Tab-separated table of C-alpha atoms in Angstrom:
chain	number	residue	atom	x	y	z
A	11	MET	CA	2.202	-16.230	16.685
A	12	LYS	CA	-0.533	-13.598	16.532
A	13	ILE	CA	0.087	-10.566	14.323
A	14	THR	CA	-1.875	-7.321	14.517
A	15	VAL	CA	-2.050	-5.509	11.174
A	16	ILE	CA	-2.753	-1.776	11.560
A	17	CYS	CA	-4.258	-0.028	8.541
A	18	PRO	CA	-3.852	3.774	8.589
A	19	ASP	CA	-7.208	4.387	6.901
A	20	VAL	CA	-9.716	1.639	6.164
A	21	SER	CA	-11.643	4.121	3.991
A	22	ASP	CA	-9.137	4.254	1.135
A	23	ASN	CA	-7.067	1.913	-0.991
A	24	SER	CA	-4.329	1.598	1.623
A	25	LEU	CA	-6.646	-1.110	2.949
A	26	GLY	CA	-5.879	-3.118	-0.197
A	27	ARG	CA	-2.228	-3.529	0.751
A	28	ALA	CA	-3.202	-4.279	4.365
A	29	LEU	CA	-5.572	-7.056	3.292
A	30	LEU	CA	-3.041	-8.492	0.861
A	31	LEU	CA	-0.358	-8.734	3.543
A	32	ALA	CA	-2.836	-10.060	6.107
A	33	ASP	CA	-3.926	-12.795	3.698
A	34	MET	CA	-0.341	-13.901	3.095
A	35	LEU	CA	0.501	-13.858	6.799
A	36	GLY	CA	-2.678	-15.804	7.500
A	37	ARG	CA	-1.121	-18.787	5.731
A	38	HIS	CA	1.406	-19.119	8.538
A	39	HIS	CA	0.119	-17.114	11.537
A	40	GLU	CA	-3.000	-15.852	13.289
A	41	VAL	CA	-3.820	-12.344	12.076
A	42	GLU	CA	-6.120	-9.587	13.337
A	43	LEU	CA	-6.946	-6.333	11.540
A	44	VAL	CA	-7.323	-2.971	13.247
A	45	GLY	CA	-7.495	0.502	11.777
A	46	THR	CA	-8.820	4.027	11.677
A	47	MET	CA	-11.738	5.066	9.477
A	48	LEU	CA	-10.874	8.552	8.257
A	49	GLY	CA	-13.571	8.610	5.553
A	50	ALA	CA	-17.277	7.881	5.293
A	51	GLY	CA	-17.034	4.087	5.260
A	52	VAL	CA	-14.858	1.068	4.600
A	53	TRP	CA	-13.153	0.991	1.176
A	54	PRO	CA	-15.672	-0.948	-0.975
A	55	PRO	CA	-13.471	-3.958	-1.886
A	56	GLY	CA	-12.837	-4.550	1.830
A	57	ARG	CA	-16.370	-4.267	3.180
A	58	ASP	CA	-16.749	-8.006	3.667
A	59	ARG	CA	-13.684	-8.248	5.918
A	60	THR	CA	-13.699	-8.494	9.710
A	61	PHE	CA	-11.879	-5.921	11.841
A	62	HIS	CA	-11.000	-6.656	15.450
A	63	THR	CA	-10.951	-2.938	16.254
A	64	MET	CA	-11.960	0.056	14.163
A	65	ALA	CA	-11.732	3.641	15.392
A	66	LYS	CA	-13.543	6.566	13.805
A	67	GLY	CA	-11.017	9.136	12.679
A	68	MET	CA	-11.196	12.697	13.958
A	69	ARG	CA	-8.951	15.708	13.809
A	70	TRP	CA	-6.434	16.516	16.499
A	71	PRO	CA	-6.798	16.781	19.447
A	72	LEU	CA	-9.935	14.600	19.316
A	73	TYR	CA	-8.047	11.850	17.481
A	74	ALA	CA	-6.365	11.026	20.796
A	75	GLY	CA	-9.526	9.132	21.764
A	76	ALA	CA	-9.432	7.052	18.581
A	77	ALA	CA	-5.740	6.340	19.126
A	78	ALA	CA	-6.460	5.138	22.655
A	79	LYS	CA	-9.126	2.774	21.311
A	80	LEU	CA	-6.682	1.293	18.807
A	81	LEU	CA	-4.021	0.842	21.464
A	82	ARG	CA	-6.473	-1.066	23.652
A	83	GLY	CA	-7.362	-3.297	20.701
A	84	ILE	CA	-3.857	-4.497	19.833
A	85	ARG	CA	-3.363	-8.098	20.976
A	86	GLY	CA	-0.655	-9.357	18.642
A	87	ASP	CA	2.775	-10.687	19.539
A	88	VAL	CA	4.083	-8.539	16.676
A	89	VAL	CA	2.490	-5.423	15.180
A	90	TYR	CA	2.564	-4.817	11.413
A	91	ALA	CA	2.120	-1.117	10.631
A	92	ILE	CA	0.943	-0.399	7.095
A	93	LYS	CA	2.622	2.817	5.892
A	94	PRO	CA	4.864	5.092	7.986
A	95	LEU	CA	1.896	7.211	9.077
A	96	PRO	CA	0.848	8.396	12.540
A	97	THR	CA	-2.416	6.400	12.452
A	98	SER	CA	-0.525	3.145	11.882
A	99	PHE	CA	3.212	3.339	12.567
A	100	GLY	CA	2.790	6.057	15.185
A	101	ILE	CA	0.258	3.915	17.059
A	102	ALA	CA	2.563	0.896	16.785
A	103	LEU	CA	5.550	2.810	18.201
A	104	VAL	CA	3.500	4.034	21.161
A	105	HIS	CA	2.333	0.471	21.787
A	106	ARG	CA	5.929	-0.779	21.638
A	107	ALA	CA	7.051	1.885	24.112
A	108	ARG	CA	4.351	0.731	26.529
A	109	THR	CA	4.556	-3.039	26.075
A	110	GLY	CA	7.768	-3.914	24.253
A	111	THR	CA	5.804	-5.491	21.372
A	112	PRO	CA	8.016	-5.436	18.261
A	113	VAL	CA	6.950	-3.502	15.180
A	114	VAL	CA	7.330	-4.371	11.510
A	115	LEU	CA	6.749	-1.441	9.148
A	116	ASP	CA	5.497	-1.773	5.570
A	117	ILE	CA	6.180	1.011	3.063
A	118	ASP	CA	4.597	1.053	-0.384
A	119	ASP	CA	4.659	4.774	-1.185
A	120	ASP	CA	6.703	7.920	-0.659
A	121	GLU	CA	4.196	9.395	1.778
A	122	LEU	CA	5.710	12.881	1.849
A	123	ALA	CA	5.328	13.138	-1.925
A	124	PHE	CA	1.581	12.827	-1.340
A	125	ARG	CA	1.702	15.638	1.235
A	126	PRO	CA	3.529	18.629	-0.283
A	127	ALA	CA	4.506	21.412	2.076
A	128	ALA	CA	1.964	24.218	2.335
A	129	PRO	CA	3.153	27.687	1.282
A	130	ILE	CA	4.104	29.661	4.366
A	131	THR	CA	1.551	32.283	3.322
A	132	ASN	CA	-1.312	29.758	3.287
A	133	VAL	CA	-2.166	29.788	6.976
A	134	ARG	CA	-5.447	27.905	6.523
A	135	GLN	CA	-3.706	24.997	4.745
A	136	MET	CA	-0.963	24.863	7.380
A	137	VAL	CA	-3.494	24.761	10.227
A	138	SER	CA	-5.530	22.096	8.412
A	139	SER	CA	-2.412	19.963	7.979
A	140	LEU	CA	-1.595	20.237	11.674
A	141	ALA	CA	-5.132	19.176	12.614
A	142	ALA	CA	-5.142	16.146	10.295
A	143	PRO	CA	-3.951	12.923	11.999
A	144	ASN	CA	-1.775	12.110	8.967
A	145	GLY	CA	-0.889	15.690	8.032
A	146	ARG	CA	2.548	16.454	6.619
A	147	THR	CA	4.091	17.633	9.908
A	148	TRP	CA	3.169	14.456	11.773
A	149	THR	CA	3.924	12.202	8.792
A	150	ARG	CA	7.374	13.763	8.476
A	151	MET	CA	8.056	12.658	12.050
A	152	THR	CA	6.922	9.071	11.535
A	153	VAL	CA	8.759	8.718	8.211
A	154	ALA	CA	11.915	9.897	9.971
A	155	ARG	CA	11.449	7.072	12.473
A	156	ALA	CA	11.096	4.354	9.825
A	157	ARG	CA	14.403	2.672	10.646
A	158	ALA	CA	13.364	2.481	14.285
A	159	ALA	CA	11.082	-0.393	13.318
A	160	ASN	CA	12.272	-3.874	14.247
A	161	ALA	CA	11.998	-4.770	10.557
A	162	VAL	CA	10.865	-3.093	7.353
A	163	THR	CA	9.125	-4.434	4.260
A	164	VAL	CA	8.870	-2.412	1.052
A	165	ALA	CA	7.026	-2.769	-2.239
A	166	SER	CA	9.705	-1.634	-4.702
A	167	THR	CA	13.438	-1.382	-5.308
A	168	GLY	CA	13.281	2.422	-5.040
A	169	LEU	CA	11.774	2.214	-1.567
A	170	GLN	CA	14.329	-0.410	-0.591
A	171	ALA	CA	17.166	1.893	-1.675
A	172	HIS	CA	15.799	4.613	0.615
A	173	PHE	CA	14.520	2.652	3.595
A	174	GLY	CA	16.238	-0.735	3.396
A	175	GLY	CA	14.196	-3.771	4.287
A	176	THR	CA	12.805	-6.787	2.461
A	177	ILE	CA	10.959	-6.383	-0.834
A	178	ILE	CA	7.415	-7.714	-0.599
A	179	PRO	CA	5.675	-6.872	-3.879
A	180	HIS	CA	1.915	-6.597	-4.269
A	181	ALA	CA	1.782	-10.375	-4.551
A	182	LYS	CA	-1.149	-12.161	-6.141
A	183	ASP	CA	-2.964	-15.393	-5.397
A	184	THR	CA	-2.321	-16.839	-8.843
A	185	THR	CA	-4.513	-19.873	-8.142
A	186	HIS	CA	-7.478	-17.498	-7.832
A	187	LEU	CA	-6.394	-14.812	-10.276
A	188	GLY	CA	-5.620	-16.521	-13.552
A	189	PRO	CA	-6.592	-16.510	-17.214
A	190	LEU	CA	-10.300	-16.842	-17.918
A	191	VAL	CA	-11.796	-17.827	-21.254
A	192	ALA	CA	-14.724	-15.426	-20.889
A	193	GLY	CA	-14.708	-11.928	-19.489
A	194	ASP	CA	-17.448	-10.149	-17.582
A	195	ALA	CA	-20.328	-9.926	-20.066
A	196	GLY	CA	-21.880	-7.153	-18.013
A	197	VAL	CA	-18.747	-5.066	-18.369
A	198	ARG	CA	-18.642	-5.527	-22.129
A	199	SER	CA	-22.325	-4.742	-22.418
A	200	ALA	CA	-22.079	-1.629	-20.253
A	201	ALA	CA	-18.944	-0.428	-22.012
A	202	ALA	CA	-19.542	-1.149	-25.648
A	203	GLY	CA	-22.675	-3.157	-26.145
A	204	GLY	CA	-20.445	-6.164	-26.769
A	205	GLY	CA	-18.883	-4.548	-29.853
A	206	ASP	CA	-15.845	-2.318	-29.370
A	207	ARG	CA	-12.530	-3.606	-28.105
A	208	LEU	CA	-11.912	-2.540	-24.504
A	209	VAL	CA	-8.880	-0.588	-23.305
A	210	MET	CA	-9.169	-0.832	-19.549
A	211	PHE	CA	-7.717	0.919	-16.513
A	212	VAL	CA	-8.484	-1.012	-13.331
A	213	GLY	CA	-7.847	0.674	-10.003
A	214	THR	CA	-8.374	3.877	-8.060
A	215	PRO	CA	-8.135	6.878	-10.413
A	216	ARG	CA	-5.615	9.519	-9.366
A	217	PRO	CA	-4.162	12.501	-11.279
A	218	PHE	CA	-0.678	10.963	-11.444
A	219	LYS	CA	-1.896	7.671	-12.922
A	220	GLY	CA	-2.157	8.998	-16.461
A	221	ILE	CA	-5.744	8.142	-17.368
A	222	GLU	CA	-5.984	11.435	-19.258
A	223	ASP	CA	-3.011	10.369	-21.403
A	224	VAL	CA	-4.813	7.199	-22.460
A	225	ALA	CA	-7.976	9.194	-23.125
A	226	ALA	CA	-5.970	11.506	-25.388
A	227	ALA	CA	-4.534	8.467	-27.190
A	228	MET	CA	-7.912	6.895	-27.965
A	229	PRO	CA	-8.778	9.127	-30.987
A	230	LEU	CA	-5.366	8.272	-32.489
A	231	LEU	CA	-6.060	4.524	-32.612
A	232	ARG	CA	-6.419	2.693	-35.909
A	233	HIS	CA	-8.667	0.134	-34.218
A	234	GLN	CA	-12.151	0.748	-32.862
A	235	ALA	CA	-11.903	0.669	-29.072
A	236	ARG	CA	-13.406	2.166	-25.946
A	237	LEU	CA	-11.721	3.288	-22.733
A	238	VAL	CA	-13.074	1.745	-19.523
A	239	VAL	CA	-12.107	2.999	-16.065
A	240	ALA	CA	-13.053	0.312	-13.532
A	241	GLY	CA	-12.934	1.260	-9.856
A	242	ALA	CA	-14.081	4.881	-10.179
A	243	ASP	CA	-15.873	6.140	-7.061
A	244	SER	CA	-18.198	8.952	-8.120
A	245	ARG	CA	-17.950	10.483	-4.636
A	246	ASP	CA	-14.350	11.423	-5.436
A	247	PRO	CA	-14.086	14.990	-6.832
A	248	TYR	CA	-11.261	13.943	-9.156
A	249	VAL	CA	-13.382	11.123	-10.592
A	250	ARG	CA	-16.254	13.518	-11.210
A	251	GLN	CA	-13.906	15.890	-13.012
A	252	LEU	CA	-12.506	12.997	-15.044
A	253	GLN	CA	-16.021	11.982	-16.056
A	254	ARG	CA	-16.647	15.507	-17.312
A	255	ASP	CA	-13.316	15.694	-19.141
A	256	VAL	CA	-13.538	12.229	-20.741
A	257	PRO	CA	-17.224	11.799	-21.634
A	258	ASP	CA	-16.546	9.047	-24.178
A	259	ALA	CA	-15.108	6.687	-21.548
A	260	THR	CA	-17.120	4.196	-19.511
A	261	PHE	CA	-16.698	4.532	-15.742
A	262	LEU	CA	-17.480	1.543	-13.545
A	263	PRO	CA	-17.738	1.802	-9.745
A	264	PRO	CA	-15.505	0.006	-7.221
A	265	PHE	CA	-16.223	-3.698	-7.169
A	266	ALA	CA	-15.847	-6.705	-4.891
A	267	PRO	CA	-12.560	-8.654	-5.137
A	268	ASP	CA	-14.291	-11.726	-6.568
A	269	ARG	CA	-15.231	-9.678	-9.642
A	270	LEU	CA	-11.625	-8.830	-10.464
A	271	PRO	CA	-10.800	-11.933	-12.579
A	272	PRO	CA	-13.764	-11.563	-14.985
A	273	MET	CA	-13.224	-7.795	-15.029
A	274	LEU	CA	-9.640	-8.254	-16.207
A	275	ALA	CA	-10.649	-10.957	-18.672
A	276	ALA	CA	-13.101	-8.546	-20.304
A	277	ALA	CA	-10.253	-6.230	-21.312
A	278	ASP	CA	-8.505	-6.515	-24.665
A	279	VAL	CA	-5.611	-4.492	-23.279
A	280	LEU	CA	-4.911	-3.229	-19.761
A	281	VAL	CA	-3.153	0.094	-19.291
A	282	VAL	CA	-0.883	1.212	-16.449
A	283	PRO	CA	-0.002	4.720	-17.685
A	284	GLN	CA	1.849	6.131	-14.658
A	285	ARG	CA	3.081	9.688	-15.114
A	286	ARG	CA	6.553	10.857	-14.113
A	287	ASP	CA	5.740	12.372	-10.747
A	288	PRO	CA	7.241	12.372	-7.226
A	289	ARG	CA	4.340	10.160	-6.140
A	290	THR	CA	5.151	7.461	-8.720
A	291	ALA	CA	8.954	7.554	-8.536
A	292	MET	CA	9.120	4.667	-6.052
A	293	GLN	CA	5.687	3.143	-6.579
A	294	LEU	CA	4.815	-0.314	-7.904
A	295	PRO	CA	1.167	-0.303	-9.070
A	296	SER	CA	-0.731	-3.294	-7.754
A	297	LYS	CA	-2.906	-3.287	-10.867
A	298	LEU	CA	0.164	-4.118	-12.973
A	299	LEU	CA	0.599	-7.430	-11.170
A	300	ASP	CA	-3.167	-8.050	-11.283
A	301	ALA	CA	-3.027	-7.856	-15.070
A	302	MET	CA	0.061	-10.056	-15.255
A	303	ALA	CA	-1.432	-12.704	-12.971
A	304	ALA	CA	-4.511	-12.773	-15.190
A	305	GLY	CA	-2.348	-13.249	-18.277
A	306	ARG	CA	-3.599	-10.082	-19.944
A	307	PRO	CA	-1.567	-7.914	-22.362
A	308	VAL	CA	-0.343	-4.726	-20.702
A	309	VAL	CA	0.707	-1.321	-21.984
A	310	ALA	CA	2.531	0.647	-19.288
A	311	THR	CA	4.936	3.541	-18.897
A	312	ALA	CA	8.630	3.508	-18.014
A	313	VAL	CA	8.348	4.573	-14.382
A	314	ALA	CA	10.096	3.009	-11.362
A	315	ASP	CA	10.286	-0.819	-11.573
A	316	ILE	CA	7.853	-1.200	-14.469
A	317	PRO	CA	10.439	-1.545	-17.300
A	318	HIS	CA	12.197	-4.374	-15.451
A	319	ILE	CA	8.989	-6.206	-14.600
A	320	LEU	CA	7.640	-5.991	-18.152
A	321	GLY	CA	10.983	-6.708	-19.814
A	322	GLU	CA	11.662	-9.588	-22.217
A	323	GLY	CA	8.326	-9.281	-23.978
A	324	ARG	CA	6.075	-9.418	-20.916
A	325	GLY	CA	4.402	-6.146	-21.890
A	326	ILE	CA	4.868	-2.982	-23.901
A	327	VAL	CA	6.578	-0.073	-22.134
A	328	VAL	CA	6.452	3.487	-23.461
A	329	PRO	CA	7.715	6.848	-22.164
A	330	PRO	CA	5.425	8.414	-19.541
A	331	GLY	CA	3.091	11.047	-20.904
A	332	ASP	CA	3.881	10.173	-24.539
A	333	VAL	CA	0.378	10.054	-26.010
A	334	PRO	CA	1.346	8.973	-29.573
A	335	SER	CA	3.492	6.139	-28.172
A	336	ILE	CA	0.633	5.008	-25.947
A	337	ALA	CA	-1.655	4.935	-28.990
A	338	ARG	CA	0.851	2.940	-31.073
A	339	ALA	CA	1.358	0.435	-28.245
A	340	ILE	CA	-2.385	-0.108	-27.832
A	341	ASP	CA	-2.743	-0.542	-31.599
A	342	THR	CA	0.068	-3.111	-31.554
A	343	VAL	CA	-1.819	-5.200	-29.001
A	344	LEU	CA	-5.193	-4.851	-30.711
A	345	GLY	CA	-3.721	-5.602	-34.125
A	346	ASP	CA	-2.230	-8.997	-33.278
A	347	PRO	CA	-4.351	-11.026	-30.831
A	348	ALA	CA	-2.033	-14.060	-31.020
A	349	ALA	CA	1.035	-12.006	-30.093
A	350	ALA	CA	-0.965	-10.276	-27.357
A	351	ALA	CA	-1.982	-13.639	-25.896
A	352	ALA	CA	1.649	-14.816	-25.915
A	353	MET	CA	2.668	-11.594	-24.169
A	354	GLY	CA	0.073	-12.248	-21.491
A	355	GLN	CA	1.325	-15.807	-21.014
A	356	ARG	CA	4.891	-14.562	-20.482
A	357	ALA	CA	3.619	-11.970	-18.010
A	358	ARG	CA	1.711	-14.573	-16.014
A	359	ALA	CA	4.698	-16.943	-15.945
A	360	TRP	CA	6.839	-14.160	-14.469
A	361	CYS	CA	4.173	-13.311	-11.889
A	362	VAL	CA	3.826	-16.941	-10.793
A	363	ALA	CA	7.611	-17.254	-10.455
A	364	HIS	CA	8.296	-13.928	-8.724
A	365	ALA	CA	5.145	-12.356	-7.276
A	366	SER	CA	2.706	-15.128	-6.370
A	367	PHE	CA	1.506	-15.881	-2.847
A	368	ASP	CA	3.364	-19.193	-2.972
A	369	ILE	CA	6.656	-17.368	-3.544
A	370	VAL	CA	6.184	-14.210	-1.471
A	371	ALA	CA	4.236	-15.477	1.574
A	372	PRO	CA	7.137	-17.588	2.949
A	373	ARG	CA	9.482	-14.600	2.520
A	374	LEU	CA	7.075	-12.400	4.476
A	375	ALA	CA	6.590	-15.027	7.177
A	376	ALA	CA	10.373	-15.266	7.576
A	377	VAL	CA	10.538	-11.538	8.382
A	378	PHE	CA	8.130	-12.017	11.277
A	379	ASP	CA	9.769	-15.213	12.472
A	380	ALA	CA	13.095	-13.386	12.702
A	381	VAL	CA	11.544	-10.479	14.604
A	382	ALA	CA	9.837	-12.840	17.045
A	383	LEU	CA	13.123	-14.609	17.741
A	384	GLU	CA	14.871	-11.314	18.426
A	385	ARG	CA	12.091	-9.828	20.535
A	386	GLY	CA	13.448	-7.348	23.003
A	387	THR	CA	17.014	-7.472	21.701
A	388	GLY	CA	16.907	-4.978	18.813
A	389	GLU	CA	18.215	-1.427	19.133
A	390	PRO	CA	16.574	1.410	17.166
A	391	ARG	CA	18.649	2.450	14.174
A	392	HIS	CA	19.356	5.918	12.878
A	393	PRO	CA	16.352	7.716	11.386
A	394	VAL	CA	16.032	8.198	7.649
A	395	PRO	CA	16.945	11.758	6.548
A	396	VAL	CA	13.875	13.618	5.335
């Protein structure tokens, strides 16, 4: 079976989920990647990947030409749309209407939470949203059609409660991503000259991810440590503001996937400080499972599925936005390296048993096998209320 994976925007970190799912499907099926480039270039960690078709994103009505290019490039027996967005799921539904090719939809975020409604008095913002291929108006329509997919996969229990479907977490190749004895010496040198302990955030910085809370916790620590933000693209206005607001932190640019294991190993503690926010309410951060697969000690906040995943001593969970609690948790890890190492071992064991490629890839393949068997027999279900 050939599967076409459609990424809504190869310029941002939605490509990460697309590549992850494509890699797992590639264990059992032939896979091709297609997608729209809405930004200036391919998301840095995915620049070495091959795309069968890539369309340059434009605003409506010019995006119709890019959509036509994507439609011509789809050759799969099943289409896998990443996110319920017009540039992925919308394209897939049009292709199904024309050819009958079944569609599997993957959902890893509450997309409407990322696209708040514009005030009715802000005409410029409303017009801009209408012109954007994935603006709120169009995204609202595709989210409402989510249950029209032949099958749905989701990344968290919260998304499953809303959309149904099969949970496919941000699985990790635990044979590749595992504990390393030595971390990235370049990271330690750049961050602290090899001296300070490193408190590290690895991922794409966003306002709801709580980096500012960790920065505020750093002066409260009893142990000497430095905050490192790895994956910070200086072209991003938010990153530039963060660099101004947190001058004592070390910011490292996005990096190739093969640098992730030594990057994680360089950290003394990894932080996943999600804030309580509509955008995080149903989100499972991929970086949490990265840290667990690498056997690193984690301090995270009690948002969505995180308390369950880090339960039974697999990490330290604190209330979101609670700066003193974040500081105490980091101090706990830094103050007892043996206990921190044992915590990391428990985290890795859970990841291998529940979120490794070996466990999740067969579950994902089964979704597509079932859809292929039922091709042409499924009836669209009722749309999800929005």
